[in-house]
Coordinates of C-alpha atoms in Angstrom, one line a residue:
M1275 CA -68.1 183.4 37.7
A1276 CA -70.7 181.9 40.0
S1277 CA -72.9 180.7 37.1
N1278 CA -70.0 178.8 35.5
E1279 CA -68.1 175.7 36.5
I1280 CA -64.7 176.4 38.1
W1281 CA -62.7 175.1 35.1
Q1282 CA -64.4 177.7 32.9
W1283 CA -63.3 180.7 35.0
P1284 CA -60.5 183.0 33.6
A1285 CA -57.1 182.6 35.2
V1286 CA -57.1 186.2 36.3
D1287 CA -60.4 185.7 38.2
T1288 CA -59.4 182.3 39.6
A1289 CA -56.1 183.6 41.0
A1290 CA -58.1 186.4 42.7
A1291 CA -60.8 184.0 44.0
I1292 CA -58.1 181.7 45.6
R1293 CA -56.3 184.6 47.1
T1294 CA -59.4 186.0 48.8
G1295 CA -60.5 182.6 50.0
Q1296 CA -63.6 182.3 47.8
V1297 CA -62.3 179.0 46.7
S1298 CA -59.4 176.8 47.7
A1299 CA -56.5 175.7 45.5
L1300 CA -57.6 172.1 46.0
E1301 CA -61.2 172.8 44.9
V1302 CA -59.8 174.5 41.8
T1303 CA -57.4 171.7 41.0
E1304 CA -60.0 169.0 41.6
A1305 CA -62.3 170.7 39.1
H1306 CA -59.5 170.7 36.5
V1307 CA -58.6 167.1 37.2
A1308 CA -62.2 166.2 36.6
R1309 CA -62.3 168.2 33.4
L1310 CA -59.0 166.5 32.3
Q1311 CA -60.5 163.1 33.0
A1312 CA -63.7 163.9 31.1
A1313 CA -62.2 165.7 28.1
N1314 CA -58.8 164.4 27.5
P1315 CA -59.6 160.8 26.4
A1316 CA -61.2 162.1 23.2
L1317 CA -58.4 164.6 22.6
N1318 CA -55.1 163.0 23.7
A1319 CA -53.8 166.5 24.4
V1320 CA -52.3 165.8 27.9
V1321 CA -50.0 162.8 27.4
V1322 CA -48.3 162.7 30.8
D1323 CA -50.8 162.8 33.6
L1324 CA -49.4 164.6 36.7
T1325 CA -52.8 164.9 38.5
D1326 CA -51.6 163.1 41.7
Q1327 CA -48.7 165.5 42.1
A1328 CA -51.1 168.4 41.2
L1329 CA -53.5 167.5 44.0
D1330 CA -50.6 167.2 46.5
A1331 CA -49.3 170.6 45.3
A1332 CA -52.8 172.1 45.8
R1333 CA -53.0 170.8 49.3
A1334 CA -49.6 172.3 50.0
A1335 CA -50.7 175.6 48.5
D1336 CA -53.7 175.7 50.7
A1337 CA -51.6 174.9 53.8
A1338 CA -49.1 177.7 52.8
Q1339 CA -52.0 180.2 52.4
A1340 CA -53.5 179.2 55.8
S1341 CA -50.1 179.8 57.4
G1342 CA -49.9 183.4 56.1
A1343 CA -47.2 182.7 53.6
E1344 CA -46.7 185.2 50.8
L1345 CA -48.6 184.0 47.7
G1346 CA -47.4 184.0 44.2
T1347 CA -49.1 185.6 41.2
L1348 CA -50.6 182.3 40.0
H1349 CA -51.1 180.7 43.4
G1350 CA -53.2 177.6 42.9
V1351 CA -53.8 178.1 39.2
P1352 CA -53.6 174.8 37.1
V1353 CA -51.4 174.9 34.0
T1354 CA -49.9 172.5 31.5
I1355 CA -46.3 172.2 30.1
K1356 CA -45.4 171.1 26.6
I1357 CA -43.3 167.8 26.5
N1358 CA -40.3 169.5 24.9
I1359 CA -39.1 171.5 27.9
D1360 CA -37.8 170.1 31.2
V1361 CA -40.0 169.3 34.2
E1362 CA -37.8 167.8 36.9
G1363 CA -38.2 164.1 37.1
Q1364 CA -40.2 163.8 33.9
A1365 CA -39.1 162.7 30.4
N1366 CA -38.4 165.5 28.0
S1367 CA -39.3 163.2 25.1
N1368 CA -40.2 165.8 22.4
G1369 CA -42.5 163.1 21.0
V1370 CA -39.6 160.9 20.1
V1371 CA -39.5 157.2 21.1
A1372 CA -35.7 157.2 21.5
L1373 CA -36.1 160.0 24.0
K1374 CA -38.8 158.5 26.2
D1375 CA -36.3 158.0 29.1
N1376 CA -34.7 161.5 28.7
I1377 CA -35.4 162.4 32.4
A1378 CA -35.0 166.0 33.2
P1379 CA -32.5 166.6 36.1
G1380 CA -34.1 170.0 36.8
D1381 CA -36.8 172.5 35.7
A1382 CA -36.5 174.6 32.6
P1383 CA -36.8 178.4 33.3
V1384 CA -40.4 178.6 32.3
T1385 CA -41.3 175.6 34.5
A1386 CA -39.4 177.1 37.4
N1387 CA -41.1 180.5 36.9
L1388 CA -44.6 179.0 36.8
R1389 CA -43.9 176.9 40.0
Q1390 CA -42.4 179.9 41.8
A1391 CA -45.5 181.9 41.0
G1392 CA -47.6 179.2 42.6
A1393 CA -49.0 177.5 39.5
I1394 CA -49.9 173.8 39.7
I1395 CA -48.8 171.6 36.8
L1396 CA -51.6 169.2 35.7
G1397 CA -49.7 167.4 33.0
L1398 CA -47.5 167.5 29.9
T1399 CA -49.0 168.2 26.5
N1400 CA -48.3 166.5 23.2
T1401 CA -46.1 167.7 20.3
P1402 CA -45.0 166.2 17.0
E1403 CA -41.6 164.5 16.8
F1404 CA -38.8 166.9 17.5
S1405 CA -41.5 169.6 17.5
M1406 CA -40.9 169.8 13.7
R1407 CA -44.4 169.4 12.2
A1408 CA -47.3 171.7 11.9
F1409 CA -49.5 168.7 12.9
T1410 CA -49.4 167.0 16.3
D1411 CA -48.8 163.3 16.1
N1412 CA -45.9 161.0 17.1
P1413 CA -45.2 157.3 17.5
L1414 CA -44.7 157.7 21.3
H1415 CA -47.9 159.3 22.3
G1416 CA -50.1 159.3 19.2
Q1417 CA -52.4 161.9 17.6
T1418 CA -53.9 164.9 19.3
W1419 CA -57.3 165.9 18.1
N1420 CA -58.9 169.3 17.6
P1421 CA -61.7 169.7 20.1
W1422 CA -63.7 171.7 17.5
D1423 CA -63.6 168.9 14.9
R1424 CA -61.7 165.7 14.7
A1425 CA -61.4 166.0 10.9
I1426 CA -59.1 169.1 11.1
T1427 CA -55.7 169.5 12.7
C1428 CA -55.2 171.2 16.1
G1429 CA -52.0 172.6 14.6
G1430 CA -48.4 172.1 15.8
S1431 CA -46.1 172.0 17.3
S1432 CA -47.9 173.2 20.4
G1433 CA -51.0 171.4 19.3
G1434 CA -51.5 169.5 22.6
A1435 CA -51.2 172.7 24.5
A1436 CA -53.8 174.5 22.4
A1437 CA -56.2 171.6 22.4
A1438 CA -56.0 171.2 26.2
V1439 CA -56.6 174.9 27.0
A1440 CA -59.4 175.2 24.5
A1441 CA -61.1 172.2 26.0
G1442 CA -60.8 173.6 29.5
I1443 CA -57.8 171.6 30.8
G1444 CA -55.8 174.2 32.7
W1445 CA -56.0 178.0 32.2
I1446 CA -52.5 178.5 30.9
A1447 CA -50.8 176.1 28.5
H1448 CA -47.1 176.5 27.9
G1449 CA -45.9 176.3 24.3
N1450 CA -43.0 177.5 22.1
D1451 CA -42.6 178.9 18.6
I1452 CA -39.7 178.8 16.1
G1453 CA -41.9 178.9 13.0
G1454 CA -45.5 179.5 14.2
S1455 CA -45.8 176.8 16.8
L1456 CA -47.8 179.0 19.2
R1457 CA -49.7 181.1 16.6
W1458 CA -50.8 178.2 14.3
P1459 CA -52.3 176.0 17.1
A1460 CA -54.1 179.1 18.5
F1461 CA -55.5 179.8 15.0
C1462 CA -56.7 176.1 14.8
T1463 CA -58.3 176.0 18.2
G1464 CA -59.8 179.5 18.8
T1465 CA -57.4 180.4 21.5
A1466 CA -55.1 183.4 22.2
T1467 CA -51.4 183.6 22.4
I1468 CA -48.3 185.8 22.3
R1469 CA -45.1 185.0 20.5
P1470 CA -42.8 187.1 22.8
S1471 CA -39.9 189.1 21.6
Q1472 CA -36.7 187.1 21.4
G1473 CA -35.0 187.5 24.8
R1474 CA -38.3 188.1 26.7
V1475 CA -38.8 184.6 28.2
P1476 CA -35.8 182.7 29.3
A1477 CA -35.1 179.2 27.8
F1478 CA -32.8 176.3 28.7
N1479 CA -33.2 172.6 29.2
P1480 CA -30.9 171.0 31.8
S1481 CA -31.4 167.7 30.0
A1482 CA -30.0 168.9 26.7
P1483 CA -26.6 167.3 25.9
V1484 CA -25.6 170.1 23.5
E1485 CA -26.6 173.7 22.8
R1486 CA -29.2 174.5 20.2
P1487 CA -28.1 175.8 16.8
P1488 CA -27.4 179.6 16.7
M1489 CA -30.5 180.6 14.7
A1490 CA -32.7 178.3 16.7
Q1491 CA -31.5 180.2 19.8
L1492 CA -32.4 183.5 18.1
M1493 CA -35.7 182.5 16.5
S1494 CA -37.3 180.1 19.1
V1495 CA -39.3 181.6 21.9
Q1496 CA -41.4 180.3 24.9
G1497 CA -44.9 181.6 25.5
P1498 CA -48.5 180.9 26.7
L1499 CA -51.6 179.8 25.1
C1500 CA -54.8 180.8 26.9
R1501 CA -58.5 181.3 26.4
D1502 CA -58.4 185.1 26.6
V1503 CA -56.0 188.0 26.2
A1504 CA -56.0 189.0 29.9
D1505 CA -54.8 185.5 30.8
V1506 CA -52.1 185.7 28.1
R1507 CA -50.9 188.9 29.6
L1508 CA -50.8 187.4 33.1
A1509 CA -49.0 184.3 32.0
L1510 CA -46.4 186.3 30.1
S1511 CA -45.6 188.4 33.2
V1512 CA -44.8 185.1 35.0
M1513 CA -43.0 183.3 32.3
S1514 CA -40.7 186.2 31.5
R1515 CA -39.0 186.4 34.9
R1516 CA -35.2 186.4 35.0
D1517 CA -33.2 183.2 34.8
V1518 CA -29.5 183.5 34.6
R1519 CA -29.2 180.3 32.6
D1520 CA -30.4 182.0 29.4
P1521 CA -27.7 184.4 28.1
W1522 CA -30.2 185.9 25.6
W1523 CA -32.7 187.0 28.3
V1524 CA -33.3 190.7 28.4
P1525 CA -34.6 192.6 31.5
A1526 CA -37.1 194.7 29.4
P1527 CA -40.2 196.2 31.0
L1528 CA -43.6 194.6 30.1
E1529 CA -45.1 198.0 29.4
G1530 CA -43.8 200.9 27.5
P1531 CA -44.7 204.5 26.7
P1532 CA -47.9 205.2 24.6
V1533 CA -47.6 204.7 20.9
R1534 CA -49.8 206.0 18.1
K1535 CA -52.8 203.8 17.5
R1536 CA -52.0 203.0 13.9
V1537 CA -52.4 199.6 12.2
A1538 CA -50.9 198.6 8.9
K1539 CA -53.2 195.9 7.4
A1540 CA -50.7 193.8 5.4
K1541 CA -51.3 193.5 1.7
I1542 CA -51.3 189.9 0.6
P1543 CA -48.8 189.1 -2.2
A1544 CA -50.4 188.2 -5.5
S1545 CA -48.5 184.9 -5.4
M1546 CA -50.6 183.6 -2.5
D1547 CA -53.7 181.5 -3.0
C1548 CA -56.2 182.8 -0.4
N1549 CA -59.6 181.8 0.9
A1550 CA -62.1 184.6 0.4
E1551 CA -63.9 183.9 3.7
V1552 CA -60.6 184.1 5.7
L1553 CA -59.7 187.4 4.0
A1554 CA -63.2 188.7 4.8
L1555 CA -62.7 187.9 8.5
I1556 CA -59.4 189.8 8.5
D1557 CA -61.1 192.8 6.9
R1558 CA -63.8 192.6 9.6
A1559 CA -61.1 192.6 12.3
A1560 CA -59.5 195.6 10.7
G1561 CA -62.9 197.3 11.0
W1562 CA -63.2 196.4 14.6
L1563 CA -59.8 198.0 15.3
A1564 CA -60.9 201.1 13.4
D1565 CA -64.0 201.2 15.6
A1566 CA -61.8 201.0 18.7
G1567 CA -59.9 204.2 17.6
Y1568 CA -57.1 202.8 15.6
E1569 CA -56.1 204.3 12.3
V1570 CA -56.1 201.4 9.8
V1571 CA -54.5 201.5 6.4
E1572 CA -53.7 198.7 4.0
L1573 CA -50.0 198.7 3.2
D1574 CA -47.2 196.6 1.7
V1575 CA -45.1 195.3 4.5
P1576 CA -41.3 194.9 4.1
D1577 CA -40.1 191.9 2.0
I1578 CA -42.4 189.2 3.2
D1579 CA -41.2 186.7 0.6
E1580 CA -37.5 187.4 1.3
T1581 CA -38.1 187.2 5.0
F1582 CA -39.7 183.8 4.6
K1583 CA -36.8 182.6 2.4
V1584 CA -34.2 183.7 5.0
W1585 CA -36.2 181.9 7.7
V1586 CA -36.4 178.6 5.8
D1587 CA -32.9 178.7 4.5
L1588 CA -31.3 179.4 7.9
I1589 CA -33.4 176.8 9.8
S1590 CA -32.9 174.1 7.2
T1591 CA -29.2 174.7 6.9
E1592 CA -28.8 174.3 10.7
I1593 CA -30.9 171.2 10.7
T1594 CA -28.8 169.7 7.9
V1595 CA -25.5 170.5 9.5
M1596 CA -26.3 170.0 13.2
Q1597 CA -29.4 167.8 13.6
L1598 CA -30.2 165.8 10.5
K1599 CA -28.3 162.7 11.6
Q1600 CA -30.3 162.4 14.8
Y1601 CA -33.6 163.2 13.0
R1602 CA -32.9 160.5 10.4
E1603 CA -31.9 157.9 13.0
Q1604 CA -34.7 158.6 15.5
G1605 CA -37.6 160.1 13.6
G1606 CA -40.5 158.0 12.4
P1607 CA -41.6 157.7 8.7
L1608 CA -44.3 160.3 8.9
F1609 CA -41.9 162.8 10.4
Q1610 CA -39.4 162.1 7.7
G1611 CA -41.9 162.9 5.0
A1612 CA -42.8 166.2 6.7
L1613 CA -39.1 167.0 7.2
D1614 CA -38.3 166.4 3.6
G1615 CA -41.1 168.8 2.6
I1616 CA -39.5 171.5 4.7
L1617 CA -36.0 170.9 3.4
T1618 CA -37.1 170.9 -0.3
M1619 CA -38.3 174.5 0.2
A1620 CA -34.9 175.6 1.2
T1621 CA -31.5 176.4 -0.2
I1622 CA -29.0 174.5 2.0
L1623 CA -26.2 177.0 2.4
D1624 CA -22.5 176.5 2.6
G1625 CA -20.4 178.3 5.2
P1626 CA -20.1 181.7 3.4
G1627 CA -23.7 181.5 2.3
Y1628 CA -24.9 180.9 5.9
M1629 CA -22.9 183.8 7.2
Q1630 CA -24.3 186.0 4.4
A1631 CA -27.8 185.0 5.2
V1632 CA -27.3 185.7 8.9
A1633 CA -26.0 189.1 8.0
Y1634 CA -28.9 189.7 5.6
R1635 CA -31.4 188.8 8.3
A1636 CA -30.2 191.8 10.2
R1637 CA -31.0 194.0 7.2
L1638 CA -34.5 192.6 7.0
M1639 CA -35.0 193.1 10.8
R1640 CA -33.9 196.7 10.4
R1641 CA -36.5 197.3 7.6
W1642 CA -39.3 195.8 9.7
F1643 CA -38.3 197.7 12.8
E1644 CA -38.3 201.0 10.9
F1645 CA -41.7 200.2 9.5
L1646 CA -43.0 199.3 12.9
E1647 CA -41.8 202.7 14.2
E1648 CA -44.4 204.3 11.9
W1649 CA -47.0 201.6 12.2
P1650 CA -46.8 200.1 15.6
I1651 CA -49.2 197.2 14.7
I1652 CA -49.2 195.1 11.6
L1653 CA -52.4 193.1 11.1
A1654 CA -51.5 190.0 9.1
P1655 CA -52.8 186.5 8.4
V1656 CA -51.8 183.5 10.4
S1657 CA -53.0 181.4 7.5
V1658 CA -54.7 182.5 4.3
Q1659 CA -56.6 179.2 4.2
P1660 CA -58.9 177.6 6.8
T1661 CA -57.6 174.8 9.1
P1662 CA -56.7 171.8 7.0
A1663 CA -57.3 168.1 7.6
F1664 CA -55.4 166.5 10.5
D1665 CA -53.1 164.7 8.1
A1666 CA -52.9 167.2 5.2
D1667 CA -49.1 167.3 5.3
L1668 CA -48.8 163.6 4.7
V1669 CA -50.2 163.7 1.2
S1670 CA -46.8 164.7 -0.4
T1671 CA -43.8 166.9 0.0
E1672 CA -45.6 169.3 -2.3
A1673 CA -48.4 169.5 0.2
V1674 CA -46.0 170.4 3.0
R1675 CA -44.5 173.0 0.7
R1676 CA -47.9 174.5 0.0
I1677 CA -48.9 174.7 3.6
F1678 CA -45.7 176.4 4.7
S1679 CA -44.9 178.6 1.8
N1680 CA -48.4 179.6 0.8
D1681 CA -50.9 179.2 3.6
L1682 CA -48.6 180.0 6.5
R1683 CA -46.1 182.3 4.7
F1684 CA -46.7 185.3 7.0
N1685 CA -46.6 183.0 10.1
M1686 CA -43.3 181.5 9.2
A1687 CA -41.6 184.7 7.9
V1688 CA -42.3 186.8 11.0
S1689 CA -40.5 184.1 13.0
A1690 CA -37.2 185.3 11.7
L1691 CA -37.5 188.8 13.1
G1692 CA -37.5 188.5 16.9
V1693 CA -40.6 190.7 17.3
P1694 CA -43.7 190.0 19.4
V1695 CA -46.8 188.7 17.7
A1696 CA -50.2 188.3 19.4
T1697 CA -52.8 185.9 17.9
T1698 CA -56.5 186.1 18.7
P1699 CA -59.6 184.6 17.1
I1700 CA -61.5 186.7 14.5
G1701 CA -64.4 184.4 13.6
Y1702 CA -65.3 181.1 11.9
V1703 CA -65.2 179.5 8.5
D1704 CA -67.4 176.4 8.2
G1705 CA -67.7 176.3 12.0
A1706 CA -64.0 176.2 12.6
P1707 CA -62.2 179.1 14.3
I1708 CA -59.9 181.5 12.4
G1709 CA -57.2 183.8 14.0
V1710 CA -55.1 186.7 13.0
Q1711 CA -51.6 188.0 13.8
L1712 CA -50.9 191.4 15.4
I1713 CA -47.2 192.1 14.9
G1714 CA -45.5 194.7 17.1
Q1715 CA -42.2 196.4 17.7
R1716 CA -39.6 194.5 19.7
F1717 CA -40.5 194.3 23.5
R1718 CA -43.9 195.9 22.9
E1719 CA -46.0 192.8 23.7
D1720 CA -48.3 195.2 25.5
V1721 CA -49.2 197.0 22.3
C1722 CA -49.9 193.7 20.5
L1723 CA -52.1 192.5 23.3
D1724 CA -54.0 195.8 23.5
A1725 CA -55.0 195.4 19.9
A1726 CA -55.8 191.7 20.4
A1727 CA -58.1 192.7 23.4
A1728 CA -59.9 195.2 21.2
I1729 CA -60.7 192.5 18.7
E1730 CA -61.7 190.1 21.5
A1731 CA -64.1 192.7 22.9
R1732 CA -66.0 192.5 19.7
L1733 CA -65.9 188.8 18.9
G1734 CA -66.1 187.4 22.4
L1735 CA -64.5 184.0 23.3
P1736 CA -64.9 181.2 20.8
V1737 CA -64.3 178.6 23.6
H1738 CA -67.7 179.5 25.0
D1739 CA -69.3 178.4 21.7
L1740 CA -67.2 175.2 21.9
W1741 CA -68.2 174.4 25.4
A1742 CA -71.9 175.1 24.6
R1743 CA -71.7 172.3 22.1

């Protein structure tokens, strides 16, 4: 660590350095504030600056440590929060102009868990309107740019989070994922993440006037974006602590018994238009896993197209019934075009059709769970194409359809299943990072992250290449 600037240190090492007195929480926070001020103007990743409060919190953290107080796991570690969960006293705007004064009366569970562990919140990161686009832009805060290349997207909806952590603004970036919103930005920015099992990380917004739609409750998860797998593991351990406000939270252990080191490399459906260089990188990652002692076999995974269809039909039906009026009234024109592209992919279900689809989802989950019992890791694409232009979804509704149903089909489909998925970089196409999904059995995030760490050990950290530029 001594040869690097403080903001480049891993969170695991930084937490240890603060705890042992090698560096103070204030020194660490000041380094990240300086990095934010240097890097963020070109990115617009952090759209609510909380650095004054962060510096006060760092001073308080140092005073607590000097008094001999018990220190949390993330004592003094700077983090960011996505603007679609509650941070007490701040607006949970979700990128929507009409919600710019939606002040949170209290912390969401993830925010509370991070604070209780001693983390210091630097700021709030950008998201598209209603967190409903795969590209991060909104009329309230504007466009977030990819630190690798302004010509390509940083992804969405956790694009601000991914761009910030890739650029060195905070070690842990909170994000969430209902259809790839952690995994897709990680792919685009060369960072690592885990989409946790449904029920692993508690979720609730005290500012919310109504409850989320049912399938949104059962498909949306909260999680971390980080620069390396070890930091993802550390962040997950903190974010997943109990909060009674989430009735779906499950007190599952973070580690389980040993499983067979077997990887099913997912066969790509013939209907998907794929980039050969992306597929070659996935093949290389499969070889790295084999070198690390995994048995790797290419196999058909269960019903990827049907799983995608269930995801898009259920989500779109819930939007149409419970949210569309608000979206039409409060969303901007670019958001409306992206939303139309999503809705045109779906069959909007009537009452019996919706109930049948919910029931069929359970059958699909059962098939995937049975497959994962035999093959504890599935290696699958995040996208079968390189990262597109920052406004690729604005071309037409057909462009949205192609991005979701072709490029990101695996990414979207897996969102319906409630299983954990790690994403880690696997290389570059035309200088831009590419990532891969590592899908595991429910509540076996540890197995997913072990496989991700094996790939990371061979590739190294792309952010080092980014910072060197």
